Coordinates of C-alpha atoms in Angstrom, one line a residue:
M41 CA -3.2 -4.1 -24.9
Q42 CA -6.0 -4.5 -22.6
V43 CA -6.0 -2.5 -19.3
N44 CA -4.8 -4.7 -16.5
R45 CA -7.1 -3.9 -13.3
R46 CA -5.3 -4.0 -9.8
R47 CA -6.7 -7.5 -8.1
W48 CA -8.2 -6.8 -4.4
K49 CA -9.2 -9.3 -2.2
P50 CA -13.1 -10.0 -2.9
I51 CA -15.4 -9.1 -0.7
P52 CA -17.0 -11.4 1.4
G53 CA -18.9 -14.5 -0.5
A54 CA -22.8 -15.1 -0.8
A55 CA -22.6 -17.7 1.8
A56 CA -20.7 -15.3 4.5
L57 CA -22.8 -12.6 3.8
A58 CA -25.9 -14.8 3.9
A59 CA -25.2 -15.5 7.6
T60 CA -25.9 -11.5 8.1
A61 CA -29.3 -11.9 7.2
L62 CA -30.0 -13.5 10.7
L63 CA -29.6 -9.7 11.5
V64 CA -32.1 -8.4 9.2
G65 CA -35.2 -10.9 9.1
G66 CA -34.4 -14.0 10.6
V67 CA -33.7 -17.5 9.3
G68 CA -36.3 -17.5 6.5
L69 CA -34.0 -15.3 4.4
L70 CA -31.2 -17.4 4.5
R71 CA -33.3 -19.6 2.3
G72 CA -33.6 -16.8 -0.4
A73 CA -36.2 -13.9 -0.2
L74 CA -38.8 -13.9 -2.8
V75 CA -40.6 -10.8 -3.9
P76 CA -44.6 -10.8 -3.0
G77 CA -46.3 -11.8 -6.4
G78 CA -43.4 -14.1 -8.1
E79 CA -41.8 -11.4 -10.0
A80 CA -38.3 -12.5 -9.1
R81 CA -37.7 -16.2 -8.4
N82 CA -33.8 -15.9 -7.3
R83 CA -32.5 -16.3 -4.2
T84 CA -31.5 -13.1 -2.3
D85 CA -27.7 -12.4 -3.7
W86 CA -26.0 -10.9 -0.9
S87 CA -23.0 -10.1 -3.3
K88 CA -24.6 -7.5 -4.9
F89 CA -24.5 -5.5 -1.8
A90 CA -21.3 -2.8 -1.1
P91 CA -19.8 -3.4 2.3
G92 CA -21.1 0.0 3.5
A93 CA -24.7 -1.3 2.5
M94 CA -24.3 -4.4 4.6
Q95 CA -23.2 -2.2 7.5
T96 CA -26.7 -0.2 7.3
V97 CA -28.7 -3.6 7.2
R98 CA -27.0 -4.8 10.2
A99 CA -28.0 -1.1 12.0
G100 CA -31.8 -2.4 11.4
G101 CA -34.9 -0.2 10.6
E102 CA -35.6 1.6 7.4
Q103 CA -32.1 2.8 5.6
S104 CA -31.4 4.7 2.7
Y105 CA -29.8 3.0 -0.4
V106 CA -28.7 3.6 -4.0
L107 CA -29.8 0.6 -6.4
Q108 CA -27.8 0.3 -9.8
F109 CA -29.6 -1.7 -12.5
R110 CA -28.2 -3.7 -15.2
R111 CA -30.4 -1.7 -17.8
P112 CA -32.3 1.6 -18.2
V113 CA -35.0 1.6 -15.5
L114 CA -38.3 0.7 -17.1
Q115 CA -41.6 1.6 -15.8
S116 CA -42.8 -1.8 -14.7
D117 CA -39.7 -1.9 -12.5
L118 CA -41.7 0.6 -9.9
S119 CA -44.4 -1.5 -9.3
V120 CA -41.9 -4.4 -8.8
L121 CA -39.8 -2.3 -6.2
H122 CA -43.2 -1.2 -4.4
R123 CA -44.2 -4.6 -3.9
T124 CA -40.7 -5.4 -2.1
G125 CA -41.6 -3.1 0.4
A126 CA -39.1 -0.6 -0.9
R127 CA -40.1 3.3 -0.9
I128 CA -39.0 5.0 -3.9
R129 CA -37.1 8.4 -3.2
R130 CA -35.3 9.6 -6.3
R131 CA -35.4 8.5 -9.8
Y132 CA -33.2 9.5 -12.4
A133 CA -34.0 9.8 -16.2
A134 CA -30.2 9.7 -17.7
L135 CA -28.7 7.1 -14.8
P136 CA -29.7 3.4 -14.4
M137 CA -30.1 4.1 -10.9
M138 CA -33.1 4.5 -8.1
A139 CA -32.8 5.8 -4.4
V140 CA -35.0 4.3 -2.2
E141 CA -35.7 3.6 1.7
A142 CA -35.9 0.0 2.6
D143 CA -35.9 -2.2 5.9
G144 CA -33.9 -5.4 6.2
P145 CA -36.4 -7.6 4.7
A146 CA -37.4 -5.4 1.7
V147 CA -33.7 -4.8 0.8
A148 CA -33.3 -8.7 0.9
R149 CA -36.1 -8.9 -1.9
L150 CA -34.5 -6.0 -4.0
A151 CA -31.3 -8.2 -3.8
A152 CA -33.0 -11.2 -5.2
L153 CA -34.3 -9.0 -8.4
P154 CA -32.2 -9.9 -11.4
Q155 CA -32.5 -6.5 -13.0
I156 CA -30.6 -4.7 -10.0
N157 CA -26.9 -5.3 -10.2
R158 CA -25.4 -3.2 -7.1
I159 CA -26.7 -2.1 -3.9
S160 CA -25.2 0.9 -2.0
P161 CA -25.4 2.9 0.8
D162 CA -26.9 6.4 0.5
L163 CA -24.0 8.0 2.3
A164 CA -24.8 11.1 4.3
V165 CA -22.8 14.4 3.9
R166 CA -21.8 15.7 6.9
R167 CA -19.7 19.5 7.9
T168 CA -16.8 19.2 9.8
L169 CA -16.5 22.5 11.6
D170 CA -17.3 21.8 14.8
C171 CA -13.6 22.6 16.4
A172 CA -12.7 25.3 13.5
A173 CA -11.3 28.5 14.5
P174 CA -10.2 31.6 12.5
A175 CA -6.6 31.5 12.0
V176 CA -5.9 33.5 8.9
G177 CA -5.3 37.2 9.3
A178 CA -4.8 40.0 6.8
G179 CA -1.0 39.2 6.5
N180 CA -1.8 36.0 4.7
V181 CA -4.1 37.1 2.1
V182 CA -2.5 35.3 -1.1
Q183 CA -2.1 36.5 -4.8
N184 CA -2.6 33.3 -6.6
T185 CA -0.3 33.8 -9.6
A186 CA 1.3 30.2 -9.0
T187 CA -0.4 29.0 -12.0
G188 CA 1.6 31.1 -14.1
Q189 CA -0.8 33.8 -15.2
V190 CA -1.3 37.6 -14.7
A191 CA -3.3 37.3 -11.3
Y192 CA -6.1 35.1 -10.9
Y193 CA -6.3 37.1 -7.2
G194 CA -3.9 39.8 -7.3
T195 CA -1.8 42.1 -9.9
A196 CA 1.6 40.6 -9.8
P197 CA 3.4 40.2 -13.2
A198 CA 3.2 37.2 -15.1
A199 CA 5.5 34.3 -13.9
D200 CA 8.0 32.7 -16.4
G201 CA 7.1 35.5 -18.8
A202 CA 3.8 33.9 -19.2
A203 CA 1.2 35.4 -21.6
P204 CA -1.6 37.2 -19.5
L205 CA -4.3 35.2 -17.9
G206 CA -5.9 32.7 -20.7
A207 CA -4.1 34.5 -23.7
G208 CA -7.4 36.2 -24.4
F209 CA -9.5 33.2 -23.5
T210 CA -12.3 33.9 -20.6
G211 CA -14.3 30.8 -21.0
Y212 CA -17.0 32.4 -22.6
G213 CA -19.8 30.3 -24.2
V214 CA -18.7 27.3 -22.1
S215 CA -21.2 26.2 -19.0
V216 CA -19.5 24.9 -15.6
A217 CA -22.1 23.1 -13.5
V218 CA -21.1 23.8 -9.9
I219 CA -22.6 20.8 -7.7
D220 CA -22.1 22.1 -4.1
S221 CA -24.0 24.3 -1.5
G222 CA -25.5 26.5 -3.9
I223 CA -24.3 30.3 -5.0
A224 CA -24.8 33.5 -3.7
G225 CA -26.1 36.4 -6.1
S226 CA -22.8 38.7 -6.9
T227 CA -22.0 41.0 -9.6
D228 CA -18.5 39.5 -9.6
L229 CA -20.7 36.9 -11.7
A230 CA -22.5 39.4 -14.0
R231 CA -21.9 39.6 -17.8
S232 CA -19.8 42.7 -17.3
S233 CA -19.7 46.1 -15.6
A234 CA -22.1 47.5 -18.1
D235 CA -24.3 44.4 -18.2
L236 CA -25.0 43.1 -15.0
S237 CA -27.3 40.3 -15.8
S238 CA -25.8 37.1 -14.1
R239 CA -24.2 34.4 -15.8
V240 CA -25.6 31.6 -13.6
V241 CA -27.6 30.4 -16.4
A242 CA -29.9 27.7 -14.9
G243 CA -29.9 25.7 -11.4
C244 CA -31.8 23.6 -9.6
D245 CA -32.2 22.7 -5.6
F246 CA -32.0 19.3 -4.8
V247 CA -31.4 19.4 -1.2
D248 CA -34.9 18.9 -0.8
E249 CA -36.7 16.0 -2.8
D250 CA -38.9 18.7 -4.4
E251 CA -36.1 19.6 -6.5
L252 CA -37.1 23.2 -6.8
L253 CA -35.8 25.2 -9.8
T254 CA -33.7 28.3 -8.4
I255 CA -30.6 30.1 -10.3
Q256 CA -28.9 31.8 -7.4
N257 CA -29.0 33.6 -4.0
N258 CA -29.5 29.7 -2.5
D259 CA -26.2 29.2 -0.8
K260 CA -26.9 29.1 3.0
C261 CA -23.3 27.7 3.5
G262 CA -20.8 29.4 1.6
H263 CA -18.6 27.0 0.3
G264 CA -20.4 27.0 -3.2
S265 CA -19.9 30.6 -3.7
S266 CA -16.2 30.6 -3.2
V267 CA -15.5 27.7 -5.4
A268 CA -18.0 29.3 -8.2
G269 CA -15.7 32.7 -7.7
I270 CA -12.6 30.8 -8.5
I271 CA -13.9 29.4 -11.6
A272 CA -15.7 32.5 -13.3
G273 CA -15.8 35.4 -10.9
N274 CA -15.0 38.5 -12.9
G275 CA -13.7 40.9 -9.8
H276 CA -16.0 43.5 -10.3
H277 CA -16.0 44.4 -6.5
S278 CA -12.5 44.8 -6.7
N279 CA -12.2 47.0 -10.2
Q280 CA -13.8 50.0 -8.7
Y281 CA -13.0 53.8 -8.9
Q282 CA -14.5 56.3 -6.5
N283 CA -12.3 59.2 -7.1
K284 CA -8.8 59.9 -7.2
T285 CA -8.0 59.0 -4.0
E286 CA -10.4 56.0 -3.6
Y287 CA -10.1 52.9 -6.0
T288 CA -9.1 49.4 -5.9
Y289 CA -5.5 48.5 -6.9
R290 CA -6.0 45.0 -6.8
R291 CA -8.4 42.6 -8.8
F292 CA -9.8 39.1 -7.6
A293 CA -10.8 37.4 -10.8
G294 CA -11.7 33.7 -11.3
V295 CA -9.7 31.5 -13.9
A296 CA -12.5 31.8 -16.3
P297 CA -14.5 35.0 -16.2
G298 CA -16.3 34.7 -18.8
A299 CA -17.9 31.3 -18.4
N300 CA -21.2 30.8 -17.6
L301 CA -22.2 28.6 -14.7
V302 CA -25.1 26.2 -13.6
N303 CA -26.0 26.0 -10.1
L304 CA -26.9 22.5 -8.7
R305 CA -27.4 22.9 -5.1
V306 CA -26.7 19.5 -3.0
L307 CA -25.3 20.5 0.5
N308 CA -27.4 22.2 2.9
R309 CA -26.4 24.9 5.1
N310 CA -24.6 23.0 7.3
G311 CA -22.5 21.6 4.1
Q312 CA -24.6 18.2 4.6
G313 CA -26.7 16.4 1.6
T314 CA -26.6 12.9 0.3
V315 CA -25.0 10.7 -2.6
S316 CA -28.6 10.6 -4.3
A317 CA -28.7 14.2 -4.0
A318 CA -25.6 14.4 -6.0
L319 CA -26.7 11.7 -8.5
A320 CA -29.8 13.9 -9.3
A321 CA -27.5 16.6 -9.9
I322 CA -25.2 14.8 -12.3
D323 CA -28.6 13.4 -13.8
W324 CA -29.8 17.1 -14.5
C325 CA -26.7 17.3 -16.3
L326 CA -26.6 14.6 -18.4
R327 CA -30.6 15.7 -19.4
N328 CA -29.5 19.4 -19.9
R329 CA -26.2 19.5 -21.4
T330 CA -27.0 20.6 -24.5
T331 CA -29.5 23.2 -23.6
Y332 CA -27.1 25.0 -21.7
N333 CA -23.8 23.8 -23.1
I334 CA -22.3 22.1 -20.0
R335 CA -18.8 20.7 -20.7
V336 CA -17.2 20.8 -17.4
I337 CA -18.8 19.6 -14.2
N338 CA -16.9 20.6 -10.7
L339 CA -17.6 18.3 -7.7
S340 CA -15.8 19.7 -4.8
L341 CA -17.2 17.2 -2.3
G342 CA -16.6 13.3 -1.9
H343 CA -16.4 10.6 0.5
A344 CA -13.9 7.9 1.5
P345 CA -14.1 5.0 -0.7
G346 CA -16.4 2.0 0.8
E347 CA -16.0 0.0 -2.6
S348 CA -14.6 0.0 -6.1
Y349 CA -14.8 3.0 -8.4
Q350 CA -16.5 0.0 -10.7
T351 CA -19.4 -0.3 -8.5
D352 CA -19.3 3.0 -6.5
P353 CA -22.7 4.8 -7.7
L354 CA -21.3 8.3 -7.5
C355 CA -18.0 7.0 -9.6
Q356 CA -20.5 5.4 -12.3
A357 CA -22.4 8.6 -12.6
A358 CA -19.4 10.6 -13.0
E359 CA -18.2 8.2 -15.6
R360 CA -21.7 8.5 -17.7
A361 CA -21.0 12.3 -17.6
W362 CA -17.3 11.8 -18.9
H363 CA -18.7 9.8 -21.6
A364 CA -21.3 12.2 -22.5
G365 CA -18.8 14.8 -23.4
M366 CA -18.4 16.7 -19.8
V367 CA -15.0 17.3 -18.3
V368 CA -15.6 16.0 -14.5
V369 CA -13.2 17.7 -12.1
C370 CA -13.2 16.4 -8.5
A371 CA -11.5 17.5 -5.4
A372 CA -8.8 14.7 -4.1
G373 CA -10.1 15.4 -0.4
N374 CA -8.6 16.7 2.5
R375 CA -7.4 13.8 4.4
G376 CA -3.4 13.9 3.6
R377 CA -2.6 14.0 7.1
K378 CA -2.1 10.8 9.5
V379 CA -3.5 13.2 12.4
A380 CA -6.3 15.4 10.8
G381 CA -5.3 18.5 12.9
D382 CA -1.8 18.1 13.1
P383 CA 0.0 19.5 9.7
A384 CA 3.3 18.0 11.2
S385 CA 1.7 14.2 11.7
G386 CA 3.1 12.9 8.2
V387 CA 1.5 11.9 5.3
A388 CA -1.3 9.6 5.0
Y389 CA -1.0 7.9 1.6
G390 CA -4.1 6.2 0.0
T391 CA -6.5 8.9 1.1
I392 CA -8.0 9.8 -2.2
N393 CA -12.0 10.5 -2.1
S394 CA -14.5 9.4 -4.3
P395 CA -15.6 10.1 -6.9
G396 CA -12.1 11.3 -7.7
N397 CA -10.4 7.7 -7.0
D398 CA -12.5 7.0 -10.2
L399 CA -9.7 6.4 -13.3
F400 CA -11.4 8.4 -15.8
V401 CA -12.3 11.7 -13.8
L402 CA -9.8 14.8 -13.9
T403 CA -8.5 14.6 -9.7
V404 CA -7.0 17.5 -8.1
G405 CA -4.7 18.1 -5.2
A406 CA -3.6 21.3 -3.7
T407 CA -0.6 23.4 -3.4
N408 CA 0.5 25.8 -0.6
T409 CA 1.4 28.9 -2.2
C410 CA 2.8 30.2 1.0
T411 CA 1.7 33.7 0.9
T412 CA 4.0 34.5 -2.4
A413 CA 3.4 35.0 -6.0
A414 CA 6.4 32.9 -7.3
R415 CA 5.9 29.1 -7.4
G416 CA 9.1 28.1 -6.4
D417 CA 8.7 27.6 -2.7
D418 CA 5.2 26.2 -3.2
P419 CA 4.8 22.6 -1.5
V420 CA 2.1 20.4 -2.2
A421 CA -0.5 21.5 1.0
T422 CA -0.1 18.8 3.7
Y423 CA -4.1 18.3 4.2
S424 CA -4.2 17.4 0.2
S425 CA -5.1 13.7 -0.1
R426 CA -2.6 11.1 -1.6
G427 CA -2.7 8.3 -3.7
P428 CA -2.7 5.7 -5.1
T429 CA -6.5 5.2 -4.4
R430 CA -7.7 2.4 -1.8
L431 CA -9.1 -0.9 -3.3
D432 CA -8.3 -0.1 -6.9
F433 CA -4.7 1.6 -6.7
V434 CA -5.2 4.2 -9.3
L435 CA -2.4 6.4 -9.6
K436 CA -4.1 9.9 -8.2
P437 CA -4.1 12.9 -7.7
D438 CA -4.0 13.7 -11.7
L439 CA -2.4 17.1 -10.8
V440 CA -2.4 19.9 -8.3
A441 CA -3.3 23.5 -8.2
P442 CA -3.4 26.2 -5.7
G443 CA -5.7 25.7 -3.1
N444 CA -4.4 27.1 0.3
R445 CA -5.9 30.4 1.9
I446 CA -7.6 31.5 -1.6
I447 CA -9.8 34.7 -2.4
A448 CA -13.1 34.3 -3.3
L449 CA -16.4 35.4 -3.5
R450 CA -17.8 36.4 0.1
D451 CA -21.6 35.0 1.0
R452 CA -22.4 37.3 4.0
N453 CA -25.4 35.7 4.8
S454 CA -23.9 31.5 5.1
R455 CA -23.3 29.5 7.8
L456 CA -19.8 29.8 7.6
E457 CA -19.1 33.3 8.2
K458 CA -22.1 33.3 10.9
E459 CA -20.2 30.8 12.8
L460 CA -16.6 31.8 12.1
G461 CA -16.7 35.5 12.3
P462 CA -14.8 38.0 10.1
G463 CA -11.2 36.2 10.8
N464 CA -11.3 35.3 7.1
L465 CA -12.6 38.3 5.5
V466 CA -10.2 40.1 3.3
P467 CA -10.0 43.4 4.3
L468 CA -10.5 46.4 2.4
S469 CA -7.2 47.9 3.0
Y470 CA -5.7 44.8 0.9
Y471 CA -7.3 46.1 -2.6
W472 CA -8.6 49.6 -1.8
T473 CA -6.5 52.7 -1.3
S474 CA -8.9 54.3 0.9
T475 CA -12.5 53.7 1.9
S476 CA -13.3 57.0 4.0
G477 CA -16.6 57.0 2.8
G478 CA -17.6 54.0 4.8
S479 CA -20.2 52.8 1.9
V480 CA -18.0 50.2 0.5
K481 CA -18.2 46.7 2.3
P482 CA -15.9 43.6 2.1
E483 CA -16.5 41.3 -0.7
Y484 CA -14.2 38.6 -0.2
Y485 CA -13.7 35.7 1.9
Q486 CA -10.7 33.1 2.2
L487 CA -10.8 29.3 2.5
S488 CA -8.4 26.5 2.0
G489 CA -8.5 22.9 0.6
T490 CA -8.7 20.7 -2.4
S491 CA -12.3 22.1 -3.3
M492 CA -10.4 25.6 -3.9
S493 CA -7.9 23.8 -6.1
A494 CA -11.0 21.9 -8.4
G495 CA -12.2 25.2 -9.1
F496 CA -9.0 26.5 -10.9
V497 CA -8.6 23.4 -12.8
S498 CA -12.7 23.7 -14.0
G499 CA -11.8 27.1 -15.2
A500 CA -8.8 25.9 -16.9
A501 CA -10.6 23.4 -18.7
A502 CA -13.7 26.1 -19.7
L503 CA -10.8 28.2 -21.2
L504 CA -9.3 25.0 -23.6
L505 CA -13.1 24.1 -24.5
E506 CA -13.4 27.8 -25.4
K507 CA -10.4 27.6 -27.8
D508 CA -11.5 24.4 -29.0
P509 CA -14.8 23.5 -28.6
T510 CA -14.2 19.8 -30.4
L511 CA -11.9 18.7 -27.3
T512 CA -13.1 15.8 -25.5
P513 CA -12.9 15.3 -21.7
D514 CA -10.2 13.1 -22.7
D515 CA -8.3 15.8 -24.3
V516 CA -8.6 18.2 -21.8
K517 CA -7.5 15.7 -19.1
A518 CA -4.6 15.0 -21.3
R519 CA -3.3 18.3 -22.2
L520 CA -3.6 19.8 -18.5
M521 CA -1.5 16.5 -17.5
K522 CA 1.1 16.6 -20.1
T523 CA 1.6 20.4 -19.7
A524 CA 1.7 20.5 -15.9
R525 CA 5.2 21.4 -14.6
K526 CA 7.1 18.4 -13.4
V527 CA 9.7 20.2 -11.1
W528 CA 8.8 23.7 -9.9
R529 CA 10.6 24.6 -7.0
T530 CA 13.5 26.8 -6.7
D531 CA 15.6 24.0 -4.6
G532 CA 15.0 21.5 -7.4
T533 CA 13.0 19.2 -5.2
T534 CA 9.5 18.1 -6.2
P535 CA 7.0 15.9 -4.1
D536 CA 6.3 12.6 -5.3
I537 CA 3.9 11.6 -7.6
Y538 CA 1.4 10.3 -5.3
S539 CA 1.1 13.7 -3.9
R540 CA 1.2 15.9 -7.1
G541 CA 0.2 13.5 -9.8
A542 CA 1.4 14.8 -13.5
G543 CA 2.4 18.4 -11.5
Y544 CA 1.5 21.9 -11.2
L545 CA -1.1 23.3 -13.2
N546 CA 0.6 25.1 -16.3
I547 CA -2.3 27.2 -18.1
P548 CA -0.8 28.9 -20.8
A549 CA 1.5 25.9 -21.9
A550 CA -1.9 23.8 -21.9
L551 CA -3.8 26.2 -24.2
A552 CA -0.7 26.2 -26.4
C553 CA -1.0 22.2 -26.5
S554 CA -2.5 20.8 -29.6
D555 CA -2.2 17.2 -28.9
R556 CA -5.1 14.6 -29.0
V557 CA -5.6 11.4 -27.7
C558 CA -6.8 8.2 -29.4
N559 CA -7.7 6.0 -26.7
G560 CA -8.8 8.1 -23.8
S561 CA -6.8 9.2 -20.6
R562 CA -7.5 7.0 -18.0
S563 CA -5.5 7.5 -15.0
P564 CA -3.0 4.6 -14.5
L565 CA -2.9 1.5 -12.1
V566 CA 0.1 0.9 -9.6
T567 CA 1.2 -2.4 -8.3
N568 CA 3.3 -3.8 -6.1
D569 CA 4.9 -7.4 -6.4
G570 CA 6.6 -7.3 -3.2
T571 CA 10.1 -5.8 -4.4
R572 CA 9.1 -2.9 -6.0
I573 CA 6.3 -0.6 -7.1
T574 CA 5.3 -0.1 -10.8
V575 CA 2.8 1.7 -12.7
Q576 CA 0.6 -0.4 -15.3
Y577 CA 1.1 1.6 -18.3
C578 CA 0.4 0.9 -21.9
Q579 CA 0.0 2.9 -25.2
F580 CA -3.4 1.6 -25.3
L581 CA -4.3 4.2 -22.8
W582 CA -2.7 7.3 -24.3
G583 CA -2.0 6.3 -27.8
D584 CA 1.6 7.3 -29.0
Q585 CA 4.2 6.3 -26.5
A586 CA 6.7 8.8 -27.6
L587 CA 4.2 11.7 -27.1
W588 CA 2.5 10.5 -23.8
G589 CA 5.2 8.2 -22.4
D590 CA 5.9 8.5 -18.4
Q591 CA 8.8 10.8 -18.8
A592 CA 5.9 13.2 -20.8
L593 CA 3.4 13.0 -18.1
W594 CA 5.0 12.5 -15.1
G595 CA 8.9 13.7 -15.2
D596 CA 11.4 12.0 -13.0
Q597 CA 11.2 8.4 -13.7
A598 CA 13.2 7.5 -10.4
L599 CA 10.1 8.4 -8.7
W600 CA 8.3 5.2 -9.5
G601 CA 10.5 2.8 -7.9
D602 CA 11.1 4.4 -4.8
Q603 CA 10.6 2.4 -2.0
A604 CA 10.9 4.8 0.6
L605 CA 7.5 6.0 0.0
W606 CA 6.1 3.0 0.6
G607 CA 7.6 1.6 3.7
D608 CA 4.2 1.1 5.5
Q609 CA 2.7 -2.2 3.4
A610 CA -0.5 -2.0 4.8
L611 CA -1.8 0.4 2.3
W612 CA -1.2 -2.9 0.0
G613 CA -2.1 -5.7 2.2
D614 CA -4.9 -4.5 4.1
Q615 CA -8.1 -4.5 2.0
A616 CA -10.4 -3.9 5.1
L617 CA -12.7 -0.4 5.1
W618 CA -11.7 1.9 6.8
G619 CA -13.0 5.8 8.0
D620 CA -16.3 7.4 8.0
Q621 CA -18.5 6.5 5.1
A622 CA -20.0 10.0 4.9
L623 CA -19.8 12.4 2.1
W624 CA -18.6 15.9 2.5
G625 CA -18.0 18.9 1.0
D626 CA -14.3 20.5 1.9
V627 CA -16.2 22.7 4.5
S628 CA -13.6 21.5 7.6
R629 CA -11.0 23.2 9.7
V630 CA -8.8 22.5 6.7
A631 CA -10.9 25.2 5.0
I632 CA -10.8 27.8 7.3
E633 CA -7.2 27.4 8.4
G634 CA -5.2 25.6 5.8
D635 CA -1.6 24.9 6.5

């Protein structure tokens, strides 16, 4: 059975878009734009433009674009592009894409080239910390045992009689690429207490176009270091003994404390960057995956979708990484509130970020552990982005994991800490019996958001891949979704599937699962015929219906048809673009305050 793609209203046709040519180069462009030298005899094809690209064209002047080619980029394409008047900013060896700068007439000539399939804006990354204020005190520090293992970030007993964290697996031998703001040097990322050499085995800095090779100590923001600690921190700084009265009694270890990390920096000290830089990082992974055994990519960044995942360059690059054998884990986004700064403002559905809106990748929402180790009181965090995805109506997120006020590595020189002060520092008294000598300094910091949740799932993927290196990305996604807890609250209620996906991350159950998928694990599409909401589900996606049926993955079947969730038909009827076209990491007020 073929996958039925959700239909959306087409973007304005060529005739309507051509009218905008008056804004970018005069009447002459309405008759088509030929490349000097005659390489392209086609007229300008305005249907190649993503809507966001048209907005940048209207803005005038030289703008940044990402070009997608119908085939691999050839050396001869470089001279052709040069003659259009475009300036090449980035080339990719493993992606059929290129980042350029071009003015209106030049980009019109680019659209006339038959080898170019899509022109999208090179979206800008922005930080969202301007109104942030630390609101978390020592009493709010969380021991994160909500996923059912012995203390990722604490020492409480395992819930539900679960085996110790990872059941003996640590992610050893598996490399996780952290595409973020960099990673600070820390002995929590060392190989062991006896061997303090770093497990950050490779890296590259894409913030500047020079693409400097750098391993660590390059996180000027603080976001990437926190994500890295959640994935692979070993808790070295919280596993200390000074004397009989001075020692640590809580250990803050990551999910896969034996995994290696690859540090690919795309966000600057302000948490800002570009899609083209993120593409360069994914391209690097594609070229170096076998050298460093990169099996997982963590993308705790995103942007509000401006086009279908089928043409979005970041989604398409993520798909290529997935098909190359790397599990791509994406943060769902922090846009789940109707009013961003008001947790009581209600749920905003249809707010999943790109590239998390792609049906291949593993998209993660956030839960709030409510400062308790037990999961029975955990809701989905109010800020966690909800599905389905805009434009394509893919059912997302795929699952949820802890994301609120998570303890992770401190980057003492970061912009986050310098601007926000010590309010989110984890006090020494929380994990040391005494520090009378004064030589011990705080080494941990708290942040919130789906970025943190993605780190949990990336670590979980590393554990599964250490146990069985033959697993495909589809196997990993399917096991994590199938074994996720569908109902976990003690009152018997559960969030709707557009908020929780397949459920709450459950690593012991995922490690115990031996099922494989035969036809991929694409997230299903959701449709609304005006009377009910259904899921376009078929055996083609998951294979054995008895194994991967709706009940196995999603739990309560009644949740599919609840119209109360969708009283607002605007999500289904309004295909207009919305929101800010910027790309960002979860460096926001949510990151500091959480729920």
